[in-house]
Structures are given as C-alpha cells and as structure tokens.
Amino acid sequence: MFGAGAMTNSIPEIRDTDLMFVIGSNTTEAHPIIAMEMKRARQAGARLIVADPRKIWMAEQADLHLQLRPGTDVWLLSAMAHVIINENLHDQAFIDANTEGFEAVKERVQQYSPDEAEKITGVPAEDIRTAARMYATTRKAGIYYTLGITEHTHGTDNVYCLANLVLMTGHLGVRSAGMNPLRGQNNVQGANDAGATPMYYPGYQPVTDDEVRKKFEAAWNVPLSPDDGLNLNVMMKCLAKGTLKGMYVMGEDIVISEPNVSQVELGLNECEFLICQEIFHNETTRFADVVFPASCFAEKDGVFANSDRRVQRVRKAVDPPGNAKEDWKILIEFAQASGYDMPDYANPGEIFDEMASLTPKVAGISHQRLEERIEGLQWPCTDSEHPGTPTLHVDGPLIGKAQFQAVDYRPSAELPDDDFPLVLSTGRTLYHYNSATQTRRDPGPSIKQRQNFIEINRKNAKMLGIEHGETVRIISRRGAIEAEAWITPRVRFGCIWMPMHFAESRANLLTNDAGDSVTGTGEYKVCAVKIEKIKPTSPVSIASAVDQLAPVLNKPM
Ligand SMILES: Nc1nc2c(c(=O)[nH]1)N[C@H]1C(S)=C(S)[C@@H](COP(=O)(O)OP(=O)(O)OC[C@H]3O[C@@H](n4cnc5c(=O)[nH]c(N)nc54)[C@H](O)[C@@H]3O)O[C@H]1N2
Ligand SMILES: Nc1nc2c(c(=O)[nH]1)N[C@H]1C(S)=C(S)[C@@H](COP(=O)(O)OP(=O)(O)OC[C@H]3O[C@@H](n4cnc5c(=O)[nH]c(N)nc54)[C@H](O)[C@@H]3O)O[C@H]1N2
Ligand SMILES: [Mo]
C-alpha cells in the first residue's frame, strides 16, 4: 500500500494528533506502548473513535464506539465514504493532485448508504454519519488498525476501504495523521523489510522483477527463481495434501497458530522432513526430525525494526546457553552444509551492510551509524547522510499517484446458520503472547490467566443455560474444544470470542483456513460455532447419580 505494510507516520506523532480512528485493534492489550501514546493524546484533547465488535477498554474510553458485527467492515467504511462524498467533505484538491481512480469509488459507495449499513453492520446510521464527519473534518486524524481488519478472507478489501478514506480526505503526508497498521510480533517489520516473504527480496523488491533478480544473482553468485514462493496459507494446504514434503520452521509454533490446525497436524505426520529452529520445545517441535537450538533476543546482536519503520540496534546481554547459537550463525552453517558457499560473516553488521548495498530503501543505514543514534533510523534512508523519514508521503505519494480501489462487500467465508448459530472471533490477551511458548513458562502471566475461556453475552448464555465459569464445549465444522464460559457485556449477542494462546484448548482447531486471495491471511476473526453444555460431572450430579443407583446397589445378591 502506501508504506509496504508499515505505518505512514511515527509513533511519537500520535501524542499530537487530534483524532484517532482505531479499528480492529485492541491496542491497550496488544500494543500497550502505542496505547500509552494514544492515552497521552486523549489527555491532550484528541477525540477517539473505536470500531470493534467488542467493548474493549479503548471502546469504553471512546467518544464513539462503532460496535459492528464481525466481518462487516467493508460496509461500515464504505458508508463512511458515502457520507464524506455526499456531504462534500472530501479534499478534491488533494485527490486531483495525488490520486487516481476516485470516480469509481465515488460511484461504488453510492450503494452503501448509512441506513443500509445499519442493517448489515448493526451500527446506528447516525453514528456512522458522525464518525465520517469527525474523521473528514479533522486535519490531524490518524487511522490505526490491526488484525480485526486483516484476518478476514476480505482483509485486503478492508485495507483498501481504509486507504480510500485516507486518500479522499487528504490525510496522507500530514503529521499525526496517515494510515497506521500496528505490526504484531517483535521485529516482524524487520523480517519483512529483510525479505522474509515469498514475494520480495529485501526492501520490497519483487521476486518477479528480472532486473532485481539479476542484481541479487550477481551479488549472491547463485541462480534464483523468477517465481513468487508459496504464502503460509497455501503452504499449510499443500502440507495437508501431502505435496509439501519438507519444512524448515524458524520461531513459529504452527501447531498452535495456524487455522484449521488438525489438517496441519495430519500434514506434519506425512511430511518427510521437518526442521524446527527454536529457543524452547514447543508443540511443533514434537513433530520435528531435527531441532536447532537457537538463541533469544537477549543472547544476540543485531537490529530490530518496529512498526514505524525505525531500525534500532539491539545488543547481546548474555551468551546463548549450552549448544544454542544465534539464528544467523545457524543459517550460515545450514547454507554451507547444503552446498552453497555462503561467506563466513563476522557479525550481523556485515550482513546488514550487504543488504544495504542491494536495497535502496535502507542504503543509508548501518550498525555503525546506529551506534550513535539511540532513536534509530527510519527508512526510507537512502544514503549515509540521509536523516531517515519519520513521515511518509510528505511531498505527495512516494509511488507517484496513489490508487483508489472500488470495493464490493463479500461476506465472511463461513456465516452462522441453524447448525452453527454463533460467530466465533479469536485473538489475544494482555497476559499471554501468541502460542504462549514463552509466557506460559513464567508463573506471572499464568497466575493471571491459567486456562482458555470464551467471552459470551448474557442473553446467549441464558438461552443455552450456561453459568458464569462453567466449562463448555465449543464446536465448529472442523473441531471441538472445551473452555470456561465468561459471561460479559463485552461481546455482542450472537458472537463469542476466545484467545488463541492455550495448547490444551486450541482456538485453531475451530477456525476456518479460508485465506485472503491476495495475502493468504487466514480468517481467524470469523467462523461459525455452536456451544454444548458438558454432561454434568459436578459433586451434586454425582450425588444424584448415587441416589439413583442406590436401589440397585442395595439389592441383595
Ligand atoms: N499481550 C499480547 N500482545 C500482543 C500479542 C499477544 O499475543 N499478546 N501478539 C502480537 C501480534 S503477533 C499481533 S499481530 C498483534 C495483534 O493485535 P490486535 O490485532 O490488536 O489483536 P487481536 O486480539 O487479534 O484483535 C484485535 C481486535 O480486533 C477485533 N475484531 C475482531 N473481529 C473484527 C472485525 O470483523 N472488525 C473489526 N473492526 N474488529 C474486529 C477484536 O475484537 C479485537 O479487539 O498483537 C501483538 N501484541
Ligand atoms: N486463532 C488465531 N490464531 C492466530 C492469530 C489470531 O488472532 N487468532 N494470530 C496470528 C498471528 S497475527 C500470528 S503473528 C501468529 C503467531 O504465531 P507463532 O509465530 O506460531 O507464535 P509465537 O508464539 O509468536 O511463536 C514464536 C516461537 O518462536 C520462538 N522464538 C522466540 N524468539 C526466538 C528467536 O529469537 N529465535 C528463534 N528461532 N525462535 C524464537 C518461541 O519459542 C515460539 O515457539 O499466530 C496467528 N494465529
Ligand atoms: Mo501477528
């Protein structure tokens, strides 16, 4: 998009913003540091709109909470665009100077009136109008989004709709505004920047571009494939089908984190060779033929890049334990053992220098330069004198003209029906981290949150005869698990929510592995489930069972 999957603006700009539109992001639990900046902005008078199916903490603080049905963001956002255009709140001068394709969007969103949107999203039409007016008429208005937007089969459409709003209001290249995806795992931004994707070499240089490929072939002295690789979603499906024969998993616990995971397990049983490069044994290493013991962040040197494209130096604090080695050293040894003459880099700084020499976006960044800059350097940073780029697109879109995208609503792949009447959405909590390989080893988070639970609305619980704290069975077309029911007003009627963290009660046995057609991201945020009470096993019911059996037991032989 505008920032190759990074924030267009910077985290320190948030405190000066006048309006935050937070959509599909549980910022206080998943990005607490960024949430602190948001709280700061709020205290300084910034207004807050939250679009989330759940009444998360941010929603309670918001001026406006748009509590939409999961998976209906295209309707919500198109209706906001409808209001902005029809009330003439768009920035025609910005549109004319910097964009293409506005007319098509203008025409398309006519079908998405706020009144119709209310029927589909469940958000009152008046709130949609208010949100649209607030966003469009505030100059320093930033959009902040994460997985509530992307983890859908129409995730890319959701992102297009957000981009359309940014472009039609000219909120691009403006301090404290922009379009800001908050990245997930530590250094996932850096991993992407460095080419850990099936489509790009470092710096988002396309694998399919002949010039780019020739450059890397010359530098690495090896022929390279002209084709995109498989994305994660497709890889998992090939694994399940048995067409993917071997896999090298580095720092992922796919047996917990991939959707429809029983299929992944079947595939892993068939897979001929599995390497795991890990800092701990996790659920996936149980399937491994070889485990390479790696070292954690505090045991190695290097750089991390965060959501606002900021590259910062990380320094080793302690040596890796036992036979564990830094990930980069393992990769070099592996490459050499596989017959590729990879150089013996002396340190990660040398590896970065090589990348910088082949990657214009980070050409001006080096470990040496970062030694003196505690605040790091934000790419694009094109030469050794370049100060880095806190805000993207200040002088107009970097890519020339930014493209509007006319989008049609497509419902989620699996909607509730008579057999599976509830919508399940999944995510994370403050206390655990993703597969919880790390956080469940520490007593602190585990005391706070010992086991899996679902959030369920009082009315749904009553209909099912479920009490607060009762263990229930949650069933989808793909699997069944047990978890505690927490009755709470946080979730809408008809919707339940659960975290993904618990190996013994895996949300991903239930989730749908239908993926977004562009990114392959799985539909973790919407699938259809039903809930069953578990046959009573409480002391009371045992007692009543004994009562019933008594006549039989007491009968003389
Ligand atoms: N404590 C903690 N922090 C973490 C992580 C962790 O596991 N634990 N994981 C990290 C990672 S890898 C990531 S990617 C980030 C993710 O960070 P977030 O994306 O903030 O986390 P989620 O809980 O997955 O989902 C965010 C919100 O989306 C909402 N949502 C669900 N469906 C929809 C929908 O259809 N539309 C809209 N608008 N919203 C919806 C949910 O109610 C939820 O509040 O967090 C990172 N930070
Ligand atoms: N149902 C549901 N499922 C989801 C999601 C959801 O919202 N709902 N979110 C998805 C998202 S956004 C994500 S990012 C994934 C996350 O899923 P995973 O990536 O599978 O989960 P993590 O716990 O982040 O995995 C990190 C693994 O890396 C290891 N590790 C940590 N540091 C290092 C290191 O320095 N080197 C090496 N080699 N290993 C290390 C840890 O021990 C751990 O086993 O889950 C996805 N799955
Ligand atoms: Mo993530």
XYZ file of C-alpha atoms and ligand atoms in Angstrom:
652
model
C 0.000 0.000 0.000
C 1.467 3.391 0.930
C 4.159 2.073 3.214
C 4.686 -1.527 2.147
C 2.843 -2.702 5.252
C 4.289 -0.168 7.666
C 2.952 2.918 9.410
C 2.949 6.000 7.180
C 3.586 8.066 10.304
C 5.595 7.674 13.507
C 4.705 6.514 16.985
C 5.900 9.781 18.641
C 3.492 11.734 16.393
C 0.483 10.049 17.985
C 0.569 12.233 21.101
C -0.031 15.343 18.942
C -2.962 14.005 16.978
C -6.473 15.467 17.112
C -8.401 12.333 16.233
C -7.691 8.605 16.406
C -9.753 6.143 14.429
C -8.844 2.782 15.973
C -10.330 -0.112 14.024
C -9.845 -3.805 14.721
C -7.064 -3.133 17.194
C -7.186 -3.998 20.893
C -4.400 -1.504 21.404
C -4.128 -1.496 25.204
C -3.694 -5.266 25.372
C -1.736 -5.942 22.193
C 0.277 -2.727 21.775
C 0.487 -1.222 25.246
C 3.339 1.168 24.410
C 1.469 2.635 21.458
C -1.669 2.733 23.605
C 0.233 4.904 26.081
C 0.814 7.430 23.308
C -2.893 7.257 22.494
C -3.790 7.880 26.135
C -1.448 10.850 26.096
C -3.180 12.237 23.014
C -6.530 11.670 24.639
C -5.476 13.589 27.745
C -4.378 16.442 25.467
C -7.877 16.563 23.976
C -7.738 14.245 20.958
C -11.017 12.546 20.085
C -11.303 8.782 19.745
C -13.442 6.591 17.503
C -13.205 2.835 18.019
C -14.675 0.319 15.573
C -14.635 -3.107 17.207
C -17.241 -5.835 17.754
C -16.116 -5.997 21.380
C -16.352 -3.373 24.069
C -12.601 -3.348 24.666
C -11.041 -0.844 27.078
C -10.404 1.663 24.284
C -14.056 1.430 23.265
C -15.119 2.349 26.784
C -12.956 5.463 26.605
C -14.067 6.434 23.104
C -16.258 9.348 22.021
C -17.861 6.903 19.660
C -17.828 3.113 19.711
C -18.958 1.540 16.453
C -19.734 -1.974 17.688
C -20.069 -3.640 14.317
C -20.806 -7.279 13.553
C -17.541 -9.134 12.843
C -16.664 -9.172 9.157
C -18.794 -6.176 8.116
C -16.062 -3.520 7.962
C -16.418 -3.017 4.197
C -19.994 -1.908 4.790
C -19.067 0.377 7.662
C -16.160 2.025 5.853
C -17.969 2.321 2.517
C -20.877 4.001 4.290
C -18.444 6.445 5.902
C -17.047 7.198 2.427
C -20.618 7.628 1.180
C -21.265 10.298 3.816
C -17.954 12.075 3.231
C -18.530 12.308 -0.522
C -22.233 13.147 -0.418
C -21.706 15.839 2.195
C -18.819 17.204 0.168
C -16.289 16.719 2.954
C -13.645 15.217 0.670
C -10.455 17.037 -0.313
C -10.831 17.472 -4.069
C -7.549 19.353 -4.453
C -5.579 16.523 -2.832
C -7.478 13.936 -4.861
C -6.777 15.754 -8.147
C -3.102 16.276 -7.417
C -2.177 12.931 -5.923
C -4.554 10.125 -6.783
C -6.198 8.041 -9.461
C -9.498 6.185 -9.539
C -11.623 8.419 -7.301
C -14.606 8.481 -9.676
C -15.023 4.704 -9.496
C -15.063 4.789 -5.690
C -17.439 7.730 -5.671
C -19.835 5.763 -7.822
C -19.433 2.461 -5.964
C -20.055 3.838 -2.472
C -23.429 5.215 -3.543
C -24.693 1.666 -2.959
C -23.549 1.822 0.661
C -25.877 4.230 2.427
C -25.628 4.542 6.219
C -29.206 3.303 6.578
C -28.484 0.100 4.657
C -25.166 -0.216 6.502
C -27.016 -0.153 9.818
C -28.905 -3.307 8.814
C -25.728 -5.207 7.960
C -23.240 -3.877 10.497
C -25.604 -3.303 13.403
C -24.111 0.186 13.872
C -26.689 3.009 14.055
C -26.694 5.067 10.822
C -26.353 8.265 12.810
C -23.142 7.003 14.438
C -21.725 6.181 11.011
C -22.509 9.735 9.852
C -20.979 11.246 12.980
C -17.822 9.156 12.614
C -17.473 10.134 8.951
C -17.877 13.830 9.716
C -15.466 13.737 12.643
C -12.806 11.937 10.622
C -13.140 14.016 7.457
C -13.209 17.426 9.128
C -10.200 16.871 11.396
C -6.861 17.613 9.766
C -4.677 15.584 12.100
C -6.750 12.393 12.023
C -4.899 9.078 12.071
C -6.173 5.579 11.321
C -4.726 2.761 13.457
C -5.627 -0.793 12.536
C -4.552 -4.373 13.027
C -5.971 -7.873 12.840
C -9.674 -7.057 13.166
C -9.134 -5.607 9.678
C -6.683 -8.038 8.098
C -7.592 -11.510 9.376
C -10.538 -11.997 7.031
C -10.976 -13.516 3.578
C -11.713 -9.910 2.573
C -8.846 -8.437 4.635
C -7.317 -6.737 1.611
C -10.692 -5.154 0.777
C -10.888 -3.806 4.323
C -7.451 -2.242 3.928
C -8.449 -0.742 0.547
C -11.519 0.829 2.183
C -9.341 2.422 4.856
C -6.901 3.670 2.222
C -9.813 5.188 0.283
C -10.816 7.169 3.386
C -7.247 8.411 3.882
C -6.927 9.452 0.240
C -10.314 11.143 -0.144
C -9.683 13.274 2.944
C -6.047 14.035 2.111
C -4.910 12.704 5.496
C -1.671 11.475 3.918
C 1.733 13.116 4.326
C 0.322 15.045 7.293
C 1.939 14.823 10.737
C -0.053 12.801 13.284
C -2.426 11.512 10.578
C -1.978 8.782 7.949
C -2.646 5.081 7.789
C -1.027 3.075 10.524
C -1.003 -0.723 10.716
C 0.495 -1.644 14.090
C 2.758 -4.601 13.473
C 2.472 -7.738 15.585
C 5.490 -9.745 16.643
C 8.699 -8.130 17.719
C 10.693 -7.325 14.557
C 8.066 -8.741 12.197
C 8.569 -5.430 10.406
C 12.311 -6.036 10.212
C 11.799 -9.598 8.998
C 9.516 -8.311 6.213
C 11.893 -5.477 5.371
C 14.709 -8.018 5.088
C 12.785 -10.151 2.591
C 11.201 -12.823 4.791
C 8.210 -13.073 2.453
C 7.584 -15.237 -0.609
C 7.255 -12.253 -2.979
C 10.079 -9.886 -2.124
C 13.805 -9.551 -1.765
C 14.893 -7.081 0.923
C 13.225 -3.675 0.745
C 10.106 -4.979 -1.056
C 11.947 -5.547 -4.344
C 9.738 -8.004 -6.253
C 10.994 -11.546 -6.803
C 9.347 -11.483 -10.251
C 11.264 -8.393 -11.450
C 14.054 -9.500 -13.819
C 16.337 -6.559 -13.028
C 16.014 -7.141 -9.319
C 16.645 -10.843 -9.687
C 19.763 -10.289 -11.788
C 21.111 -7.901 -9.150
C 20.727 -10.496 -6.391
C 22.006 -13.340 -8.587
C 25.171 -11.361 -9.244
C 25.638 -10.444 -5.570
C 24.985 -13.933 -4.240
C 26.541 -15.792 -7.157
C 23.668 -18.227 -7.471
C 20.699 -18.667 -9.868
C 17.388 -17.551 -8.290
C 13.799 -18.494 -9.066
C 11.800 -15.976 -11.125
C 8.554 -17.030 -9.416
C 6.852 -15.994 -6.199
C 7.060 -18.551 -3.416
C 4.036 -20.006 -1.633
C 2.412 -17.967 1.110
C 1.875 -19.532 4.533
C -1.793 -20.333 3.929
C -1.034 -22.154 0.673
C 1.960 -23.926 2.208
C -0.217 -25.310 5.012
C -2.759 -26.561 2.483
C -0.019 -28.235 0.437
C 1.296 -29.784 3.639
C -2.155 -31.169 4.442
C -2.443 -32.542 0.880
C 0.991 -34.135 1.121
C 2.513 -32.134 -1.729
C 4.869 -30.234 0.566
C 7.499 -32.762 1.566
C 9.778 -30.852 3.878
C 9.694 -27.756 6.005
C 12.053 -25.515 7.957
C 10.134 -23.752 10.736
C 12.024 -20.964 12.415
C 10.431 -19.405 15.500
C 6.820 -20.397 14.920
C 4.542 -22.822 16.702
C 2.343 -23.653 13.740
C 0.531 -26.438 15.581
C -0.990 -23.704 17.735
C -1.106 -20.712 15.435
C -2.324 -21.965 12.035
C -6.073 -22.085 11.318
C -7.909 -25.424 10.988
C -4.898 -26.918 12.652
C -5.952 -30.575 12.723
C -5.271 -30.569 8.975
C -1.809 -29.150 9.630
C -1.149 -31.955 12.104
C -2.182 -34.571 9.555
C 0.224 -32.949 7.121
C 3.043 -32.891 9.661
C 2.629 -36.617 10.235
C 3.086 -37.183 6.495
C 5.806 -34.586 5.972
C 9.112 -36.299 5.163
C 11.407 -33.889 6.933
C 10.792 -31.146 9.467
C 13.394 -28.832 10.959
C 12.483 -26.535 13.860
C 14.813 -23.735 14.856
C 13.666 -22.820 18.341
C 14.563 -21.367 21.702
C 12.186 -23.765 23.515
C 10.500 -27.055 22.839
C 7.007 -26.197 21.680
C 4.028 -28.118 20.311
C 5.504 -28.168 16.787
C 8.929 -29.496 17.791
C 7.137 -32.713 18.775
C 6.821 -33.369 15.031
C 10.402 -32.356 14.205
C 13.103 -34.601 12.811
C 15.752 -32.086 13.879
C 15.639 -29.206 16.348
C 18.271 -26.485 16.004
C 18.674 -24.766 19.366
C 18.626 -21.029 18.696
C 19.161 -18.052 20.944
C 16.692 -15.453 22.134
C 16.766 -11.676 21.615
C 18.946 -11.032 24.668
C 21.577 -13.515 23.525
C 22.460 -11.958 20.172
C 23.465 -8.757 18.408
C 21.577 -7.150 15.575
C 18.839 -4.692 14.775
C 15.077 -4.671 15.169
C 12.699 -2.607 13.043
C 9.377 -1.575 14.527
C 6.022 -0.546 13.054
C 7.119 2.981 12.207
C 9.993 1.692 10.046
C 12.532 2.533 12.735
C 15.671 0.406 12.717
C 17.312 0.214 16.136
C 20.374 -1.545 17.444
C 19.934 -4.496 19.841
C 22.894 -5.659 21.864
C 23.717 -9.036 23.297
C 23.378 -9.149 27.084
C 24.278 -12.781 27.815
C 25.748 -15.741 25.925
C 23.408 -18.368 24.479
C 23.135 -21.375 26.823
C 24.603 -24.826 26.054
C 24.771 -25.652 22.363
C 22.415 -22.839 21.364
C 23.604 -20.477 18.648
C 22.468 -17.202 17.164
C 19.875 -17.717 14.403
C 22.137 -16.109 11.790
C 25.011 -18.445 12.617
C 22.777 -21.497 12.291
C 21.571 -20.266 8.893
C 25.120 -19.777 7.625
C 26.139 -23.272 8.725
C 22.993 -24.711 7.202
C 23.604 -22.948 3.867
C 27.201 -24.108 3.763
C 26.284 -27.693 4.656
C 23.701 -27.588 1.861
C 26.440 -26.816 -0.656
C 26.085 -23.046 -1.015
C 29.271 -21.121 -0.498
C 27.830 -18.533 1.896
C 30.518 -16.214 3.260
C 31.524 -16.523 6.920
C 30.140 -13.180 8.005
C 31.988 -11.963 11.098
C 28.948 -10.305 12.666
C 25.352 -9.231 11.876
C 26.624 -5.753 10.961
C 28.340 -7.248 7.897
C 25.124 -8.969 6.869
C 23.247 -5.686 7.181
C 25.890 -3.900 5.080
C 25.403 -6.436 2.303
C 21.630 -5.947 2.419
C 22.010 -2.150 2.442
C 24.251 -2.305 -0.644
C 21.454 -4.081 -2.557
C 18.450 -2.256 -1.099
C 17.895 1.438 -1.841
C 15.343 1.922 0.982
C 17.896 1.124 3.697
C 21.100 2.009 1.801
C 21.981 4.708 4.346
C 21.562 2.525 7.430
C 24.409 0.618 9.071
C 25.142 -0.772 12.514
C 27.948 1.771 12.712
C 25.596 4.689 12.146
C 23.091 3.259 14.611
C 25.729 3.152 17.351
C 25.379 6.910 17.734
C 21.636 7.160 17.219
C 19.673 5.787 20.133
C 16.452 6.850 18.411
C 17.388 4.692 15.396
C 16.832 5.498 11.722
C 13.524 5.255 9.876
C 13.532 4.052 6.285
C 13.490 5.246 3.548
C 17.066 6.238 4.343
C 18.892 6.254 1.046
C 22.458 7.365 1.790
C 24.830 7.732 4.712
C 23.938 11.417 5.175
C 20.150 10.837 4.990
C 18.376 11.620 8.300
C 15.671 8.961 7.815
C 11.947 9.509 7.154
C 9.573 9.892 10.125
C 6.501 10.643 7.979
C 5.958 9.113 4.546
C 4.481 10.916 1.520
C 5.043 14.471 2.820
C 5.806 15.610 -0.735
C 2.976 13.593 -2.291
C 2.686 9.813 -2.618
C 6.081 8.137 -2.993
C 4.699 5.936 -5.756
C 3.576 8.903 -7.880
C -0.204 8.688 -7.916
C -1.944 6.767 -5.170
C -4.653 4.432 -6.399
C -8.220 4.394 -5.109
C -9.820 0.931 -5.103
C -13.532 0.422 -5.662
C -14.541 -2.435 -3.370
C -17.592 -4.689 -3.150
C -18.664 -6.266 0.134
C -18.076 -10.005 0.328
C -19.386 -11.805 3.391
C -17.074 -13.936 5.515
C -16.473 -17.442 4.144
C -18.452 -19.177 6.898
C -21.529 -17.489 8.324
C -23.673 -18.733 11.212
C -26.640 -20.975 10.368
C -29.065 -23.258 12.197
C -26.421 -25.890 12.912
C -23.656 -23.492 13.972
C -25.527 -20.389 15.093
C -22.779 -18.356 16.768
C -19.931 -16.303 15.291
C -16.552 -17.073 16.852
C -13.823 -14.470 16.729
C -10.344 -15.097 18.173
C -7.392 -13.009 19.272
C -5.058 -12.356 22.147
C -4.963 -11.041 25.698
C -2.533 -8.870 27.626
C -1.169 -11.772 29.653
C -0.022 -14.230 27.016
C 1.983 -13.970 23.848
C 0.716 -15.777 20.747
C 1.435 -19.524 21.076
C 2.373 -18.781 24.718
C 5.519 -20.908 24.372
C 7.240 -18.129 26.253
C 4.585 -16.667 28.561
C 3.307 -19.950 29.942
C 6.814 -20.763 31.171
C 6.570 -17.814 33.525
C 4.364 -18.102 36.606
C 3.247 -14.437 36.499
C 1.076 -14.477 33.359
C -0.117 -17.988 34.137
C -1.407 -16.928 37.535
C -3.305 -14.114 35.842
C -4.665 -16.383 33.141
C -4.412 -20.086 33.674
C -6.662 -21.519 31.006
C -8.772 -20.884 27.978
C -12.124 -19.107 28.135
C -14.825 -17.703 25.906
C -16.496 -14.354 26.253
C -20.238 -14.775 25.836
C -23.123 -12.360 26.092
C -25.609 -12.829 28.987
C -28.561 -13.408 26.670
C -26.820 -16.150 24.701
C -25.619 -17.758 27.924
C -29.144 -17.721 29.311
C -30.568 -19.283 26.148
C -28.020 -22.084 26.475
C -28.446 -22.417 30.238
C -24.791 -21.642 30.843
C -23.493 -20.226 34.096
C -20.508 -17.936 34.543
C -17.341 -20.026 34.940
C -18.923 -23.225 33.648
C -16.804 -25.345 31.307
C -18.499 -25.738 27.928
C -17.750 -27.434 24.629
C -17.302 -25.209 21.565
C -17.758 -26.983 18.259
C -17.164 -25.912 14.671
C -17.246 -27.897 11.431
C -13.529 -28.591 11.946
C -13.138 -29.480 15.587
C -14.214 -29.160 19.193
C -12.577 -27.835 22.350
C -13.532 -27.093 25.929
C -13.180 -23.765 27.689
C -14.650 -21.776 30.563
C -17.593 -19.512 29.758
C -17.219 -15.933 30.913
C -20.490 -14.067 30.760
C -19.732 -10.467 29.840
C -21.328 -7.443 28.168
C -18.104 -7.020 26.137
C -19.416 -9.107 23.244
C -22.467 -8.692 21.029
C -25.443 -11.001 21.030
C -24.678 -13.914 18.696
C -20.904 -13.510 18.954
C -18.370 -15.258 21.156
C -14.674 -14.522 21.478
C -11.682 -16.522 22.676
C -7.907 -16.145 22.844
C -5.525 -18.277 20.773
C -2.967 -18.972 23.493
C -3.814 -22.338 25.013
C -2.255 -25.560 23.693
C -4.684 -27.850 25.534
C -7.700 -25.914 24.223
C -6.676 -24.637 20.840
C -8.852 -21.979 19.219
C -7.338 -23.035 15.914
C -8.955 -26.459 15.991
C -12.120 -24.461 15.328
C -11.037 -21.655 12.965
C -11.505 -21.593 9.215
C -8.429 -21.807 6.976
C -10.036 -19.961 4.063
C -7.477 -17.281 3.195
C -7.486 -13.793 1.723
C -6.871 -14.127 -2.002
C -4.067 -11.549 -2.023
C -2.213 -12.095 1.259
C -3.281 -15.622 2.220
C -4.094 -14.413 5.747
C -6.489 -16.871 7.395
C -9.999 -15.950 8.517
C -9.187 -16.101 12.242
C -11.770 -13.448 13.018
C -14.966 -15.139 11.811
C -16.193 -18.727 11.825
C -19.435 -20.441 12.789
C -19.674 -22.462 16.008
C -22.139 -23.940 18.440
C -21.838 -24.434 22.170
C -22.824 -27.503 24.125
C -23.105 -27.946 27.821
C -20.824 -30.691 29.071
C -22.615 -33.584 30.809
C -22.807 -32.674 34.472
C -19.886 -34.045 36.475
C -20.203 -31.783 39.487
C -20.373 -33.288 43.022
C -24.097 -32.563 43.067
C -24.708 -34.641 39.968
C -22.500 -37.462 41.223
C -24.566 -37.450 44.389
C -27.775 -37.654 42.399
C -26.309 -40.485 40.341
C -25.518 -42.361 43.560
C -29.102 -41.766 44.698
C -30.428 -43.279 41.526
C -28.077 -46.223 41.768
C -28.778 -46.850 45.440
C -31.758 -49.169 44.963
C -29.728 -51.271 42.533
C -26.624 -51.330 44.720
C -28.567 -52.171 47.834
C -30.393 -55.052 46.235
C -29.287 -58.315 47.826
C -27.208 -60.508 45.535
N -0.218 -9.264 25.021
C -0.031 -9.581 23.726
N 0.324 -8.630 22.830
C 0.493 -8.973 21.522
C 0.343 -10.306 21.061
C -0.044 -11.284 22.027
O -0.240 -12.467 21.713
N -0.222 -10.886 23.345
N 0.514 -10.628 19.742
C 1.161 -9.656 18.855
C 0.782 -9.919 17.454
S 1.617 -11.140 16.620
C -0.144 -9.173 16.788
S -0.413 -9.447 15.117
C -0.850 -8.076 17.450
C -2.356 -8.120 17.169
O -3.004 -7.110 17.851
P -4.577 -6.924 17.694
O -4.954 -7.003 16.267
O -4.948 -5.696 18.435
O -5.174 -8.214 18.492
P -6.454 -9.179 18.278
O -6.908 -9.548 19.655
O -6.121 -10.293 17.378
O -7.626 -8.372 17.545
C -7.843 -7.004 17.673
C -9.286 -6.618 17.763
O -9.998 -6.912 16.567
C -11.339 -7.040 16.925
N -12.099 -7.637 15.817
C -12.429 -8.934 15.631
N -13.146 -9.074 14.504
C -13.282 -7.849 13.955
C -13.926 -7.341 12.774
O -14.522 -8.059 11.995
N -13.845 -5.995 12.547
C -13.215 -5.148 13.403
N -13.204 -3.854 13.105
N -12.600 -5.602 14.522
C -12.627 -6.929 14.795
C -11.284 -7.851 18.193
O -12.465 -7.691 18.950
C -10.061 -7.281 18.884
O -10.397 -6.319 19.866
O -0.651 -8.123 18.844
C 0.730 -8.240 19.212
N 0.812 -7.998 20.625
N -6.914 -18.174 16.227
C -5.956 -17.291 15.961
N -4.768 -17.717 15.519
C -3.785 -16.833 15.225
C -3.996 -15.439 15.369
C -5.270 -15.000 15.841
O -5.537 -13.804 16.000
N -6.215 -15.963 16.113
N -2.973 -14.566 15.059
C -1.962 -14.989 14.114
C -0.798 -14.099 14.193
S -1.056 -12.442 13.864
C 0.452 -14.513 14.437
S 1.772 -13.426 14.318
C 0.720 -15.940 14.727
C 1.793 -16.131 15.767
O 2.052 -17.496 15.873
P 3.515 -18.082 16.096
O 4.503 -17.302 15.327
O 3.449 -19.546 15.844
O 3.603 -17.815 17.670
P 4.741 -17.187 18.562
O 4.400 -17.516 19.984
O 4.930 -15.771 18.238
O 5.943 -18.104 18.090
C 7.121 -17.775 18.377
C 8.006 -19.041 18.505
O 9.272 -18.526 18.281
C 10.156 -18.902 19.318
N 11.161 -17.820 19.418
C 11.126 -16.688 20.146
N 12.230 -15.946 19.927
C 13.011 -16.631 19.051
C 14.284 -16.373 18.430
O 14.932 -15.357 18.651
N 14.710 -17.324 17.534
C 14.007 -18.456 17.257
N 14.496 -19.302 16.357
N 12.825 -18.718 17.835
C 12.324 -17.818 18.715
C 9.266 -19.104 20.538
O 9.841 -20.026 21.432
C 7.946 -19.602 19.906
O 7.879 -21.006 19.883
O -0.486 -16.546 15.190
C -1.534 -16.449 14.270
N -2.599 -17.302 14.741
Mo 0.919 -11.267 14.333
